mmCIF file of C-alpha atoms and ligand atoms in Angstrom:
data_model
loop_
_atom_site.group_PDB
_atom_site.id
_atom_site.type_symbol
_atom_site.label_atom_id
_atom_site.label_comp_id
_atom_site.label_asym_id
_atom_site.label_seq_id
_atom_site.Cartn_x
_atom_site.Cartn_y
_atom_site.Cartn_z
ATOM 1 C CA MET R 1 0.199 -0.098 -0.106
ATOM 2 C CA ASN R 2 2.139 2.786 -1.216
ATOM 3 C CA PHE R 3 -0.047 5.899 -1.624
ATOM 4 C CA VAL R 4 0.445 9.582 -2.574
ATOM 5 C CA PHE R 5 -2.004 12.208 -1.182
ATOM 6 C CA LEU R 6 -2.106 15.085 -3.689
ATOM 7 C CA GLY R 7 -4.094 18.341 -3.522
ATOM 8 C CA MET R 8 -4.344 22.184 -2.747
ATOM 9 C CA PRO R 9 -2.895 23.086 0.671
ATOM 10 C CA GLY R 10 -5.662 22.924 3.204
ATOM 11 C CA ALA R 11 -7.701 20.226 1.170
ATOM 12 C CA GLY R 12 -7.439 17.897 4.090
ATOM 13 C CA LYS R 13 -4.275 15.780 3.131
ATOM 14 C CA GLY R 14 -2.681 15.720 6.477
ATOM 15 C CA THR R 15 -6.091 15.021 8.520
ATOM 16 C CA GLN R 16 -6.761 11.942 6.321
ATOM 17 C CA ALA R 17 -3.341 10.673 6.156
ATOM 18 C CA LYS R 18 -3.195 10.484 10.099
ATOM 19 C CA ILE R 19 -6.303 8.562 9.984
ATOM 20 C CA ILE R 20 -5.272 6.081 7.066
ATOM 21 C CA SER R 21 -1.913 5.831 8.609
ATOM 22 C CA LYS R 22 -3.479 4.553 11.977
ATOM 23 C CA LYS R 23 -5.999 2.327 10.423
ATOM 24 C CA TYR R 24 -3.666 0.681 8.020
ATOM 25 C CA ASN R 25 -0.635 0.798 10.371
ATOM 26 C CA ILE R 26 1.524 2.376 7.541
ATOM 27 C CA PRO R 27 3.711 5.672 8.195
ATOM 28 C CA HIS R 28 2.337 9.124 7.145
ATOM 29 C CA ILE R 29 5.375 10.928 5.518
ATOM 30 C CA SER R 30 4.636 14.491 5.454
ATOM 31 C CA THR R 31 7.397 16.614 3.837
ATOM 32 C CA GLY R 32 5.704 19.775 5.339
ATOM 33 C CA ASP R 33 6.062 18.305 8.911
ATOM 34 C CA ILE R 34 9.691 17.325 8.559
ATOM 35 C CA LEU R 35 10.530 20.664 7.262
ATOM 36 C CA ARG R 36 8.554 22.599 9.900
ATOM 37 C CA GLU R 37 10.548 20.380 12.598
ATOM 38 C CA ALA R 38 13.865 21.480 10.807
ATOM 39 C CA VAL R 39 12.759 25.115 11.062
ATOM 40 C CA ALA R 40 11.780 24.747 14.750
ATOM 41 C CA ASN R 41 15.058 23.120 15.593
ATOM 42 C CA LYS R 42 16.940 25.528 13.418
ATOM 43 C CA THR R 43 18.957 23.061 11.707
ATOM 44 C CA GLU R 44 20.995 23.770 8.414
ATOM 45 C CA LEU R 45 17.925 22.437 6.474
ATOM 46 C CA GLY R 46 15.536 24.407 8.536
ATOM 47 C CA ILE R 47 17.332 27.755 7.934
ATOM 48 C CA GLN R 48 17.612 27.268 4.356
ATOM 49 C CA ALA R 49 13.871 26.075 3.943
ATOM 50 C CA LYS R 50 12.323 28.784 5.954
ATOM 51 C CA LYS R 51 12.314 31.704 3.561
ATOM 52 C CA TYR R 52 10.761 29.582 0.938
ATOM 53 C CA MET R 53 7.929 28.205 3.183
ATOM 54 C CA ASP R 54 7.312 31.813 4.568
ATOM 55 C CA GLU R 55 6.763 32.977 1.151
ATOM 56 C CA GLY R 56 4.468 30.129 0.083
ATOM 57 C CA ALA R 57 7.074 29.117 -2.463
ATOM 58 C CA LEU R 58 8.326 25.426 -2.983
ATOM 59 C CA VAL R 59 11.614 24.675 -1.074
ATOM 60 C CA PRO R 60 14.406 23.591 -3.682
ATOM 61 C CA ASP R 61 14.066 19.955 -4.945
ATOM 62 C CA GLU R 62 17.617 19.018 -3.727
ATOM 63 C CA LEU R 63 16.652 19.720 -0.398
ATOM 64 C CA VAL R 64 13.514 17.766 -0.195
ATOM 65 C CA VAL R 65 14.378 14.833 -2.395
ATOM 66 C CA SER R 66 17.103 13.365 -0.040
ATOM 67 C CA LEU R 67 14.777 13.501 2.924
ATOM 68 C CA VAL R 68 12.077 11.219 1.214
ATOM 69 C CA LYS R 69 14.848 9.016 -0.129
ATOM 70 C CA GLU R 70 15.937 8.460 3.560
ATOM 71 C CA ARG R 71 12.684 8.012 4.712
ATOM 72 C CA ILE R 72 11.077 5.454 2.397
ATOM 73 C CA ILE R 73 13.892 2.991 2.912
ATOM 74 C CA GLN R 74 13.187 2.659 6.558
ATOM 75 C CA PRO R 75 12.074 -0.593 7.824
ATOM 76 C CA ASP R 76 8.557 0.773 8.902
ATOM 77 C CA CYS R 77 7.919 1.568 5.220
ATOM 78 C CA GLU R 78 8.208 -2.175 4.212
ATOM 79 C CA LYS R 79 4.335 -2.621 4.425
ATOM 80 C CA GLY R 80 3.802 0.655 2.588
ATOM 81 C CA PHE R 81 3.565 4.465 3.045
ATOM 82 C CA ILE R 82 1.512 7.526 2.777
ATOM 83 C CA LEU R 83 3.457 10.480 0.967
ATOM 84 C CA ASP R 84 1.616 13.794 1.910
ATOM 85 C CA GLY R 85 3.168 16.925 0.164
ATOM 86 C CA PHE R 86 5.484 14.986 -2.083
ATOM 87 C CA PRO R 87 5.890 14.973 -5.074
ATOM 88 C CA ARG R 88 5.112 18.524 -5.599
ATOM 89 C CA ASN R 89 6.312 19.068 -9.302
ATOM 90 C CA LEU R 90 6.935 16.966 -12.261
ATOM 91 C CA GLU R 91 10.557 16.865 -11.448
ATOM 92 C CA GLN R 92 9.840 15.471 -7.849
ATOM 93 C CA ALA R 93 7.346 12.775 -9.468
ATOM 94 C CA LYS R 94 10.101 11.667 -11.944
ATOM 95 C CA ILE R 95 12.863 11.356 -8.988
ATOM 96 C CA LEU R 96 10.086 9.527 -6.881
ATOM 97 C CA GLU R 97 9.660 6.879 -9.679
ATOM 98 C CA GLU R 98 13.385 6.453 -10.038
ATOM 99 C CA MET R 99 13.660 6.142 -6.159
ATOM 100 C CA LEU R 100 11.038 3.306 -5.921
ATOM 101 C CA GLU R 101 12.409 1.602 -8.942
ATOM 102 C CA GLU R 102 15.775 1.373 -7.202
ATOM 103 C CA ILE R 103 14.112 -0.387 -4.033
ATOM 104 C CA LYS R 104 11.732 -2.346 -6.321
ATOM 105 C CA LYS R 105 8.434 -0.718 -5.111
ATOM 106 C CA THR R 106 5.497 0.922 -7.195
ATOM 107 C CA LEU R 107 2.874 3.472 -6.369
ATOM 108 C CA ASP R 108 -0.642 1.709 -5.911
ATOM 109 C CA ALA R 109 -2.668 4.977 -5.934
ATOM 110 C CA VAL R 110 -2.600 8.754 -6.086
ATOM 111 C CA PHE R 111 -5.550 10.287 -4.048
ATOM 112 C CA PHE R 112 -6.315 13.727 -5.444
ATOM 113 C CA PHE R 113 -8.226 15.768 -2.911
ATOM 114 C CA SER R 114 -10.364 18.297 -5.022
ATOM 115 C CA LEU R 115 -11.821 21.436 -3.437
ATOM 116 C CA ASP R 116 -12.631 24.790 -4.398
ATOM 117 C CA GLU R 117 -10.110 27.505 -3.640
ATOM 118 C CA GLU R 118 -12.192 29.639 -1.584
ATOM 119 C CA VAL R 119 -13.179 26.855 0.822
ATOM 120 C CA VAL R 120 -9.372 26.436 1.015
ATOM 121 C CA VAL R 121 -8.769 29.909 2.179
ATOM 122 C CA LYS R 122 -11.606 29.679 4.706
ATOM 123 C CA ARG R 123 -10.265 26.252 6.104
ATOM 124 C CA LEU R 124 -6.590 27.391 6.315
ATOM 125 C CA THR R 125 -7.247 30.646 8.102
ATOM 126 C CA ALA R 126 -9.173 28.911 10.581
ATOM 127 C CA ARG R 127 -6.861 26.060 11.088
ATOM 128 C CA ARG R 128 -4.983 25.790 14.442
ATOM 129 C CA VAL R 129 -2.165 23.383 15.426
ATOM 130 C CA CYS R 130 -1.025 22.019 18.788
ATOM 131 C CA SER R 131 2.364 23.295 19.506
ATOM 132 C CA ASN R 132 3.048 19.927 21.446
ATOM 133 C CA CYS R 133 1.609 16.818 19.546
ATOM 134 C CA GLY R 134 0.661 18.335 16.236
ATOM 135 C CA ALA R 135 -2.953 17.642 16.513
ATOM 136 C CA VAL R 136 -4.933 19.686 14.017
ATOM 137 C CA TYR R 137 -8.054 21.785 14.743
ATOM 138 C CA ASN R 138 -10.381 24.111 12.810
ATOM 139 C CA MET R 139 -12.087 26.871 14.414
ATOM 140 C CA ILE R 140 -15.327 26.544 12.203
ATOM 141 C CA TYR R 141 -15.467 22.770 11.513
ATOM 142 C CA ASN R 142 -13.632 21.172 14.398
ATOM 143 C CA PRO R 143 -12.965 23.586 17.346
ATOM 144 C CA PRO R 144 -11.145 22.287 20.610
ATOM 145 C CA LYS R 145 -13.259 22.135 23.615
ATOM 146 C CA VAL R 146 -11.373 25.109 25.185
ATOM 147 C CA GLU R 147 -10.163 27.860 22.845
ATOM 148 C CA GLY R 148 -6.435 27.754 22.370
ATOM 149 C CA VAL R 149 -5.857 24.509 24.287
ATOM 150 C CA CYS R 150 -5.387 20.874 22.769
ATOM 151 C CA ASP R 151 -8.005 18.293 23.580
ATOM 152 C CA ILE R 152 -5.530 15.542 23.617
ATOM 153 C CA CYS R 153 -2.300 16.715 25.357
ATOM 154 C CA GLY R 154 -3.371 20.386 26.728
ATOM 155 C CA GLY R 155 -0.925 21.793 24.543
ATOM 156 C CA ARG R 156 -1.016 25.538 23.165
ATOM 157 C CA LEU R 157 -2.853 25.851 19.876
ATOM 158 C CA ILE R 158 -0.996 27.992 17.468
ATOM 159 C CA THR R 159 -1.563 29.386 13.881
ATOM 160 C CA ARG R 160 0.853 28.165 11.237
ATOM 161 C CA ASP R 161 3.094 30.873 9.986
ATOM 162 C CA ASP R 162 2.228 30.227 6.504
ATOM 163 C CA ASP R 163 -1.668 30.300 7.297
ATOM 164 C CA LYS R 164 -1.945 34.057 6.794
ATOM 165 C CA GLU R 165 -4.256 34.911 4.061
ATOM 166 C CA GLU R 166 -1.703 36.636 1.818
ATOM 167 C CA THR R 167 0.662 33.500 2.134
ATOM 168 C CA VAL R 168 -2.191 31.008 1.558
ATOM 169 C CA ARG R 169 -3.061 32.878 -1.429
ATOM 170 C CA ASN R 170 0.749 32.510 -2.763
ATOM 171 C CA ARG R 171 0.704 28.830 -1.707
ATOM 172 C CA LEU R 172 -2.402 28.522 -4.099
ATOM 173 C CA ARG R 173 -0.379 30.172 -6.787
ATOM 174 C CA THR R 174 2.526 27.859 -6.438
ATOM 175 C CA TYR R 175 0.195 24.982 -6.263
ATOM 176 C CA ASN R 176 -1.698 25.926 -9.528
ATOM 177 C CA LYS R 177 1.559 26.482 -11.412
ATOM 178 C CA ASP R 178 3.840 23.550 -10.162
ATOM 179 C CA THR R 179 1.709 20.965 -8.525
ATOM 180 C CA ALA R 180 -1.605 20.667 -10.682
ATOM 181 C CA PRO R 181 0.066 19.262 -13.602
ATOM 182 C CA LEU R 182 0.597 16.217 -11.494
ATOM 183 C CA ILE R 183 -2.911 15.326 -11.675
ATOM 184 C CA ASP R 184 -2.823 14.812 -15.529
ATOM 185 C CA TYR R 185 0.522 12.892 -14.939
ATOM 186 C CA TYR R 186 -0.925 10.536 -12.523
ATOM 187 C CA LYS R 187 -4.152 10.132 -14.399
ATOM 188 C CA LYS R 188 -2.164 9.052 -17.712
ATOM 189 C CA LYS R 189 -0.412 6.468 -15.586
ATOM 190 C CA GLY R 190 -3.900 5.135 -14.378
ATOM 191 C CA LEU R 191 -3.275 5.791 -10.619
ATOM 192 C CA LEU R 192 -5.140 8.785 -9.826
ATOM 193 C CA TYR R 193 -8.438 8.416 -7.825
ATOM 194 C CA THR R 194 -10.219 11.972 -7.247
ATOM 195 C CA ILE R 195 -11.752 12.567 -3.911
ATOM 196 C CA ASP R 196 -14.369 15.078 -3.086
ATOM 197 C CA ALA R 197 -12.697 16.972 -0.367
ATOM 198 C CA SER R 198 -15.714 19.130 0.579
ATOM 199 C CA LEU R 199 -17.344 16.142 2.197
ATOM 200 C CA SER R 200 -17.164 15.774 6.141
ATOM 201 C CA VAL R 201 -13.753 14.323 7.649
ATOM 202 C CA ASN R 202 -15.750 11.024 8.087
ATOM 203 C CA ASP R 203 -17.185 10.768 4.691
ATOM 204 C CA VAL R 204 -13.694 11.758 2.994
ATOM 205 C CA THR R 205 -12.282 8.761 4.949
ATOM 206 C CA LYS R 206 -15.067 6.518 3.664
ATOM 207 C CA GLU R 207 -14.459 7.581 -0.070
ATOM 208 C CA ILE R 208 -10.642 6.778 0.373
ATOM 209 C CA GLU R 209 -11.145 3.445 1.980
ATOM 210 C CA ARG R 210 -13.934 2.427 -0.842
ATOM 211 C CA HIS R 211 -10.858 2.819 -3.099
ATOM 212 C CA ILE R 212 -8.467 0.983 -1.047
ATOM 213 C CA LYS R 213 -10.672 -1.989 -0.595
ATOM 214 C CA LYS R 214 -11.272 -2.338 -4.250
HETATM 215 P P1 AP5 J 301 2.715 21.223 3.599
HETATM 216 O O1 AP5 J 301 2.899 21.285 5.040
HETATM 217 O O2 AP5 J 301 2.796 20.031 2.763
HETATM 218 O O3 AP5 J 301 1.394 22.175 3.221
HETATM 219 P P2 AP5 J 301 0.233 22.094 2.275
HETATM 220 O O4 AP5 J 301 0.322 20.905 1.166
HETATM 221 O O5 AP5 J 301 -0.027 23.249 1.897
HETATM 222 O O6 AP5 J 301 -0.788 21.246 3.152
HETATM 223 P P3 AP5 J 301 -1.452 21.774 4.369
HETATM 224 O O7 AP5 J 301 -0.724 21.097 5.310
HETATM 225 O O8 AP5 J 301 -1.599 22.971 4.552
HETATM 226 O O9 AP5 J 301 -2.893 21.203 4.164
HETATM 227 P P4 AP5 J 301 -3.763 19.707 4.147
HETATM 228 O O10 AP5 J 301 -4.233 19.528 2.991
HETATM 229 O O11 AP5 J 301 -2.651 18.801 4.887
HETATM 230 O O12 AP5 J 301 -4.857 20.099 5.023
HETATM 231 P P5 AP5 J 301 -5.181 19.753 6.739
HETATM 232 O O13 AP5 J 301 -5.502 18.303 6.812
HETATM 233 O O14 AP5 J 301 -4.256 20.344 7.638
HETATM 234 O O15 AP5 J 301 3.733 22.307 3.050
HETATM 235 C C1 AP5 J 301 4.064 23.381 3.889
HETATM 236 C C2 AP5 J 301 5.093 24.045 3.018
HETATM 237 O O16 AP5 J 301 6.467 23.157 3.065
HETATM 238 C C3 AP5 J 301 5.183 24.346 1.309
HETATM 239 O O17 AP5 J 301 4.375 25.756 1.242
HETATM 240 C C4 AP5 J 301 6.471 24.445 0.752
HETATM 241 O O18 AP5 J 301 7.237 25.499 1.102
HETATM 242 C C5 AP5 J 301 7.163 23.354 1.789
HETATM 243 N N1 AP5 J 301 7.128 21.981 1.209
HETATM 244 C C6 AP5 J 301 6.362 20.847 1.650
HETATM 245 N N2 AP5 J 301 6.658 19.764 0.811
HETATM 246 C C7 AP5 J 301 7.356 20.086 -0.107
HETATM 247 C C8 AP5 J 301 7.849 19.597 -1.357
HETATM 248 N N3 AP5 J 301 7.612 18.322 -1.672
HETATM 249 N N4 AP5 J 301 8.768 20.494 -2.202
HETATM 250 C C9 AP5 J 301 8.909 21.561 -2.033
HETATM 251 N N5 AP5 J 301 8.547 22.145 -0.756
HETATM 252 C C10 AP5 J 301 7.853 21.658 0.197
HETATM 253 O O19 AP5 J 301 -6.626 20.523 6.810
HETATM 254 C C11 AP5 J 301 -6.770 21.934 6.732
HETATM 255 C C12 AP5 J 301 -7.817 22.459 7.871
HETATM 256 O O20 AP5 J 301 -9.009 21.975 7.281
HETATM 257 C C13 AP5 J 301 -7.742 21.844 9.229
HETATM 258 O O21 AP5 J 301 -7.827 22.954 10.019
HETATM 259 C C14 AP5 J 301 -8.495 20.850 9.251
HETATM 260 O O22 AP5 J 301 -8.980 20.633 10.538
HETATM 261 C C15 AP5 J 301 -9.624 21.245 8.326
HETATM 262 N N6 AP5 J 301 -10.295 20.151 7.424
HETATM 263 C C16 AP5 J 301 -9.632 18.825 6.967
HETATM 264 N N7 AP5 J 301 -10.577 18.157 6.342
HETATM 265 C C17 AP5 J 301 -11.903 18.761 6.560
HETATM 266 C C18 AP5 J 301 -12.949 18.553 6.010
HETATM 267 N N8 AP5 J 301 -13.444 17.440 5.431
HETATM 268 N N9 AP5 J 301 -14.016 19.445 6.415
HETATM 269 C C19 AP5 J 301 -13.847 20.440 7.080
HETATM 270 N N10 AP5 J 301 -12.644 20.813 7.617
HETATM 271 C C20 AP5 J 301 -11.679 20.018 7.204
#
């Protein structure tokens, strides 16, 4: 079960990847999470990546590719993995194919989360993330029981730096220019499954599972 979750920022890829990862016991590999951790720890990678992330641009391929390469050869990926946020352009998609070929694996499905841009802006500007455990909330669709406090661990909820409306709009421009061409790329390979990401979290999960079970 080697999956890619593809779609606009805020389409719900991370939310669903966490659920599917738990249910099917396969790791959730989010390049965004790995990069944010590097930024928080002020590592060399984090220092270089930060300026691109703050602008809503893509981090250069050479910084991202090696992260994924190291991660998918780990033993916990033997049964499968979910790539969330990678690949993000045609170059990365081709590199992924080569990487998988080297380790004698293939992709089983690319789930494309389809959603309207204005819904994305609404979702992202209302997103809050736990600074301790990473749980994701939404002030409109899935608010915490106590404002500003994580239901799970009691950690402080924060707004991601790149969830300001201006940066969200830049991320959408980057998505349309660099990432959207992947939809056709994977459709031609017969790997694309389109998911209606405007449904509730539960219904989106059901849609994904319907395809997995097939
Ligand atoms: P990354 O972290 O990958 O961000 P993204 O792709 O923009 O996606 P998001 O995490 O914003 O959204 P999501 O689809 O996971 O939505 P979520 O589930 O949280 O990347 C960040 C940056 O890192 C990039 O801009 C780039 O600079 C860099 N980067 C990362 N990967 C890279 C790569 N491969 N190459 C180069 N650079 C890279 O949901 C959003 C909100 O909606 C939440 O509040 C959630 O609670 C809510 N929600 C979710 N589902 C539903 C639903 N069904 N109904 C209602 N609300 C919902």
